[in-house]
Short mmCIF file of C-alpha atoms in Angstrom, two decimals:
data_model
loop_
_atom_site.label_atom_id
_atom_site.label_comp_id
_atom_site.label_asym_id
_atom_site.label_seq_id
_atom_site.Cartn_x
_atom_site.Cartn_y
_atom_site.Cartn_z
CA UNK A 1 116.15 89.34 107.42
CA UNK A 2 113.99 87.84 104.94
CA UNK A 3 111.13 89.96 103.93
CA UNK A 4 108.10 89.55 101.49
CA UNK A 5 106.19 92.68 100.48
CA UNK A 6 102.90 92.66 99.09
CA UNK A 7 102.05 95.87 97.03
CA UNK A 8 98.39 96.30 96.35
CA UNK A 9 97.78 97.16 92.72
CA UNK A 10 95.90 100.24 93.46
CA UNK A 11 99.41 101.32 95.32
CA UNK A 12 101.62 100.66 92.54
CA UNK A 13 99.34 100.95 89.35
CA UNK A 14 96.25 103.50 90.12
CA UNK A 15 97.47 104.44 86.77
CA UNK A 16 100.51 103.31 84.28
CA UNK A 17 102.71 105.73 85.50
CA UNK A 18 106.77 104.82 85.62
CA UNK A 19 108.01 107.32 87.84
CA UNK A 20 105.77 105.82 90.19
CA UNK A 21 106.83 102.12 89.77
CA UNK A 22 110.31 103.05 89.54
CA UNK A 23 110.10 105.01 92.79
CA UNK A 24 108.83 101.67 94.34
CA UNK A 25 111.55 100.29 92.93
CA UNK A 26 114.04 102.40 93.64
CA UNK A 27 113.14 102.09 97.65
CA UNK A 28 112.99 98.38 97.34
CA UNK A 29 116.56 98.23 96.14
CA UNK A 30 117.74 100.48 98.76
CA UNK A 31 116.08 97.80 101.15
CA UNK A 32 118.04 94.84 99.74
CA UNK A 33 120.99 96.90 99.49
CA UNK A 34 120.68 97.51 103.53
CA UNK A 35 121.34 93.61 103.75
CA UNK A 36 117.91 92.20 103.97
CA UNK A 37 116.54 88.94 101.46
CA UNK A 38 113.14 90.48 99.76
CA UNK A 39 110.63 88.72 97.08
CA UNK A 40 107.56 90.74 96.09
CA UNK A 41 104.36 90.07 95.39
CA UNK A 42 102.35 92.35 93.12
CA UNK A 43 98.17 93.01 92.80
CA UNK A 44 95.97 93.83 89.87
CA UNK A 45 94.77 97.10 91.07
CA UNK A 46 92.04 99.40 88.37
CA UNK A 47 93.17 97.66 85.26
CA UNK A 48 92.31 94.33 86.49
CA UNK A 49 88.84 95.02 87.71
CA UNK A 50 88.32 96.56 84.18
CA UNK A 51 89.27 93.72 82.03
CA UNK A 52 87.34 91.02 84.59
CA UNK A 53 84.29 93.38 85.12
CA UNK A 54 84.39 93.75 81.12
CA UNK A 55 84.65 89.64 80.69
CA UNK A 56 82.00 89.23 82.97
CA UNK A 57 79.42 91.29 81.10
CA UNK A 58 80.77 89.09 78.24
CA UNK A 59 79.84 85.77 80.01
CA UNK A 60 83.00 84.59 81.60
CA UNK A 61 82.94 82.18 84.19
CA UNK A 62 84.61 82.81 87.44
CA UNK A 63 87.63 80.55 87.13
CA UNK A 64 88.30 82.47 83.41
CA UNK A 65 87.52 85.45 85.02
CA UNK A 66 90.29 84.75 88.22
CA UNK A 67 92.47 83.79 85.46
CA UNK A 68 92.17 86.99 83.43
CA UNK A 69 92.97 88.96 86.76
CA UNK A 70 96.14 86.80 86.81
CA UNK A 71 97.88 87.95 83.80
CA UNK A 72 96.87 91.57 84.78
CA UNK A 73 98.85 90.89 88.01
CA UNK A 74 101.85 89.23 85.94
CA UNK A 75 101.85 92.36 83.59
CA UNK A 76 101.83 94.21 87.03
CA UNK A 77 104.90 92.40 88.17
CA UNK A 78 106.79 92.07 84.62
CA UNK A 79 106.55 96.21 85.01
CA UNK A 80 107.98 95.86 88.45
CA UNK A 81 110.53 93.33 87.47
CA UNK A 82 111.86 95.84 85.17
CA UNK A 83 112.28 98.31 87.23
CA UNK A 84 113.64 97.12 89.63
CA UNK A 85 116.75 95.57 87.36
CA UNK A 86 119.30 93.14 88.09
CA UNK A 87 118.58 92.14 91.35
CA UNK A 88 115.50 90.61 90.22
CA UNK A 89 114.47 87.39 88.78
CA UNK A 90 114.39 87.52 85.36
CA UNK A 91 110.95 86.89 84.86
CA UNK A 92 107.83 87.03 86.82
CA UNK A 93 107.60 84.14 89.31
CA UNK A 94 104.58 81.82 88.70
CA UNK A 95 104.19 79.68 91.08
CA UNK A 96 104.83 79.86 95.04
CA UNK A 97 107.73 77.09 95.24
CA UNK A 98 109.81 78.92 92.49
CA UNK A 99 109.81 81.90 94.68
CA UNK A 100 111.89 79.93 97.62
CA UNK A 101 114.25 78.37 94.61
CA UNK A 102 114.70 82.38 93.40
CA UNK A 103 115.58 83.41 97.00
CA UNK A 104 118.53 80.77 97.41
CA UNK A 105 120.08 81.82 94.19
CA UNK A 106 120.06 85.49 95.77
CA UNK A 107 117.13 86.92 93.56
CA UNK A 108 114.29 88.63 94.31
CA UNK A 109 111.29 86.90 93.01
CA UNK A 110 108.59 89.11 91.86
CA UNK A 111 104.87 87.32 91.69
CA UNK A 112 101.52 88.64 90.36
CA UNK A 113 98.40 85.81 90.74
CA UNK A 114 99.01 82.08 90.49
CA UNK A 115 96.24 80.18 90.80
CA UNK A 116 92.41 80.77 90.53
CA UNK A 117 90.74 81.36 94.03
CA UNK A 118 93.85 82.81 95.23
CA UNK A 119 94.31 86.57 95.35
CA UNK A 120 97.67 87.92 95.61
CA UNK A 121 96.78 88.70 99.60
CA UNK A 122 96.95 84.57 99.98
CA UNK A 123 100.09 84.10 97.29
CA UNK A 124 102.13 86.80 99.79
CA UNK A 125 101.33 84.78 102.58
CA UNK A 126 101.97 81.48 100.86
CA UNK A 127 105.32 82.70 99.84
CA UNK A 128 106.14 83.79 103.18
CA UNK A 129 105.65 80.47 104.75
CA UNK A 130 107.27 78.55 102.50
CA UNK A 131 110.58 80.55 102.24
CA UNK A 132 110.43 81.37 106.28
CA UNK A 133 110.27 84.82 105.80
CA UNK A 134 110.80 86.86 108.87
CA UNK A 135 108.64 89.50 107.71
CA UNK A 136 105.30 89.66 105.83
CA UNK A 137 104.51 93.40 104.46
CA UNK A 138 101.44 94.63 103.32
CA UNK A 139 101.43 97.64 101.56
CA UNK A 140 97.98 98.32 100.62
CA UNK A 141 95.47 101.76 100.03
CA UNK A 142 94.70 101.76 103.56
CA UNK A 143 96.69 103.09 107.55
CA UNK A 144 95.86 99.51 108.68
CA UNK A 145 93.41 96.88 110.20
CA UNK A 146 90.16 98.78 111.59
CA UNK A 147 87.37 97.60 113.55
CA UNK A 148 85.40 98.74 110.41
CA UNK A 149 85.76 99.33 106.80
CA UNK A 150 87.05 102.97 107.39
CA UNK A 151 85.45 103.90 103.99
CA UNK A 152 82.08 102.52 105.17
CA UNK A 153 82.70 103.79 109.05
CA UNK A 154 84.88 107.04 109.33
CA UNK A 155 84.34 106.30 113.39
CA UNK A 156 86.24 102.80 113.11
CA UNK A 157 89.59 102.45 115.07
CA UNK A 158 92.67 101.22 113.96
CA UNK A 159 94.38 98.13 115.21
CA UNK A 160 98.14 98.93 116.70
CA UNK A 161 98.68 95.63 116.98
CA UNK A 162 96.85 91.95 116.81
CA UNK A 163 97.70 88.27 117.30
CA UNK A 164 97.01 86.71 114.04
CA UNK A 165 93.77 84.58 115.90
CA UNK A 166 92.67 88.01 116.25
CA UNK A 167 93.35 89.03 112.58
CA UNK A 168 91.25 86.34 111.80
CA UNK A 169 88.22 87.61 113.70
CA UNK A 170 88.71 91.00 112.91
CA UNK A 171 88.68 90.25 108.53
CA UNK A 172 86.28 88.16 109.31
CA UNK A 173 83.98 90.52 110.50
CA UNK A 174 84.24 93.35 107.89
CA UNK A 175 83.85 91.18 104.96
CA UNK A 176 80.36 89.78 106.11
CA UNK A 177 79.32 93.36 105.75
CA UNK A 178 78.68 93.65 102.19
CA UNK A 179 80.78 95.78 99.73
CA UNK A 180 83.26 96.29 102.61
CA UNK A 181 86.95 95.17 101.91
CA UNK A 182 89.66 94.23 104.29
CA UNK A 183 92.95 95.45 103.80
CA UNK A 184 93.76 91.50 104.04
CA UNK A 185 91.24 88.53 103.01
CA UNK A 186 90.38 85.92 105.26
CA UNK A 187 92.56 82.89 103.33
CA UNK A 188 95.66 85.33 103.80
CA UNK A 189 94.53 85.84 107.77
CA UNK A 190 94.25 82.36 108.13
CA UNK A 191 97.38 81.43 106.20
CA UNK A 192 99.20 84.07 108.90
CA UNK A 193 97.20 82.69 111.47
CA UNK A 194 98.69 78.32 110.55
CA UNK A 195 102.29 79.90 109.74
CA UNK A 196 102.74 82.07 113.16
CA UNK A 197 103.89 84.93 110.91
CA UNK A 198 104.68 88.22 111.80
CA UNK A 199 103.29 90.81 109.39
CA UNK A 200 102.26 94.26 109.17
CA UNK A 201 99.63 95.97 107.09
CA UNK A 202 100.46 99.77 106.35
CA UNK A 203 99.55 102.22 104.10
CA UNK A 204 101.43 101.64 100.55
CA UNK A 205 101.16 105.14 99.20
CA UNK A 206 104.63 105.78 100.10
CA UNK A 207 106.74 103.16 99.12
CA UNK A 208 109.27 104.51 102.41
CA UNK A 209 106.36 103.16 104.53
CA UNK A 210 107.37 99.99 103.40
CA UNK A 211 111.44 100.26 104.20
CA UNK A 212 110.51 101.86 107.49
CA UNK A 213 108.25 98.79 108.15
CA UNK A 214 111.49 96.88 107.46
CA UNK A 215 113.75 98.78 109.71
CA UNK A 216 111.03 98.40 112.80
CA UNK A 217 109.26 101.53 112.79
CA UNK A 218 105.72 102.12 110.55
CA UNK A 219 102.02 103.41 111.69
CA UNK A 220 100.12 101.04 110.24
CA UNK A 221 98.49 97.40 112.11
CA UNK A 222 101.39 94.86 113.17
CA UNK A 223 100.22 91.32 113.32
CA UNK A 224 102.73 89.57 115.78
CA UNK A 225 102.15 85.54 117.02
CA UNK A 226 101.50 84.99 120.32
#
C-alpha cells in the first residue's frame, strides 16, 4: 500500500528534541519495513510561528512571510530525513512532482512547504493524488474531526467517520469561527474531496497511532469516498 503521512509540526517538533524525531522515525521505518510505499510530509510547528510572527512585526509581507514558514518546514523535514536514514531521499523534497519520481526509485520522499498559500495540510494531499496513494494520514495535535474546535467547545463530538463532501462542510464550518483551527484546512478538504481519497486524521502524539492507522485500526476521524 502506498501511504503518505502528514506529521503536524507541533507533533514532531513542540521542541528540538531527537529522541522524539527519531522515535517517529524509528516507527516509520518499521512501517516500510512491513511492505508498505510511504513519503512524508512534515509541518512547521512553534518554531515557525516564531520566526513568521517575529517577521511580521518586522514588516514582512505575506508571501515572504509563507516563504519564511517554508524553510522552517524544510529544516523540519531535513531533521526527519536524517533520522530516518537510508531509506529516505537524500534531501528534502521540494516540490510535489519530485515526490512521485522519489517513490518509483523506492525512496521515501520527505517534504516540508513548497509553495506560498499552500500549507503542508494541502502539499500532503497534493502528494497523495499525484502518486495514487492509497492512504492519506494525518497525524496532527488533535483525536480527530469534531463538530467544534474541541479547544474552543469541550462539548463538541468527534467524527468516526465522513465522506470527504462532508469533510468539506465540517472544516468549513470551524474555521469561520474565528481563532478556531481545523485539524485539516479547507484547500486540503477540498483537494480530498476532487481526488476521492481515503484519509484519516488521528492524534500524532504517538507516532504508533500512525502505523496502527496503516494496519486498519486507529481512533481518530476516517475520511472514506463515497
Amino acid at each position: 500500500m502506498r501511504v503518505v503521512v502528514s506529521v503536524g509540526g507541533s507533533v514532531l517538533v513542540p521542541t528540538l528534541d531527537s529522541p522524539r524525531i527519531e522515535s517517529y522515525a524509528e516507527t516509520l521505518r518499521e512501517v516500510v519495513a512491513s511492505g508498505h510505499e510511504l513519503g512524508v510530509v512534515v509541518g512547521g510547528g512553534p518554531v515557525a510561528r516564531e520566526y513568521i510572527g517575529t517577521a511580521r512585526e518586522l514588516g514582512a509581507d505575506e508571501v515572504s512571510l509563507d516563504r519564511l514558514g517554508i524553510e522552517v518546514t524544510r529544516l523540519n523535514a531535513r531533521l526527519l530525513g536524517e533520522a530516518l536514514g537510508d531509506v529516505a531521499a537524500a534531501a528534502p523534497i521540494e516540490a510535489v512532482e519530485d515526490a512521485r519520481a522519489a517513490f518509483r526509485r523506492g525512496e521515501v520522499p520527505v517534504l516540508g512547504g513548497t509553495a506560498p498559500g499552500h500549507t503542508t495540510d494541502a502539499v500532503a494531499a497534493g502528494v497523495a493524488e499525484h502518486a495514487d496513494a492509497d492512504l492519506l494520514v494525518y497525524a496532527t495535535s488533535v483525536e480527530g474531526v469534531f463538530e467544534a474546535d474541541p479547544s474552543e467547545d469541550e462539548a463538541a463530538r468527534k467524527f468516526d467517520r465522513l465522506s470527504p463532501a462532508e469533510l468539506v462542510e465540517v472544516v468549513n464550518q470551524v474555521e469561520l469561527v474565528a481563532g478556531s483551527n481545523a485539524p485539516v484546512d479547507l484547500l486540503a478538504a477540498k483537494l480530498i474531496q476532487r481526488s476521492g481519497l481515503r484519509a484519516a486524521v488521528l492524534d500524532g502524539s504517538d507516532p504508533q497511532h500512525v502505523a496502527d492507522a496503516v494496519a486498519g485500526d486507529h481512533d481518530g476521524t476516517d475520511v472514506v469516498p463515497e
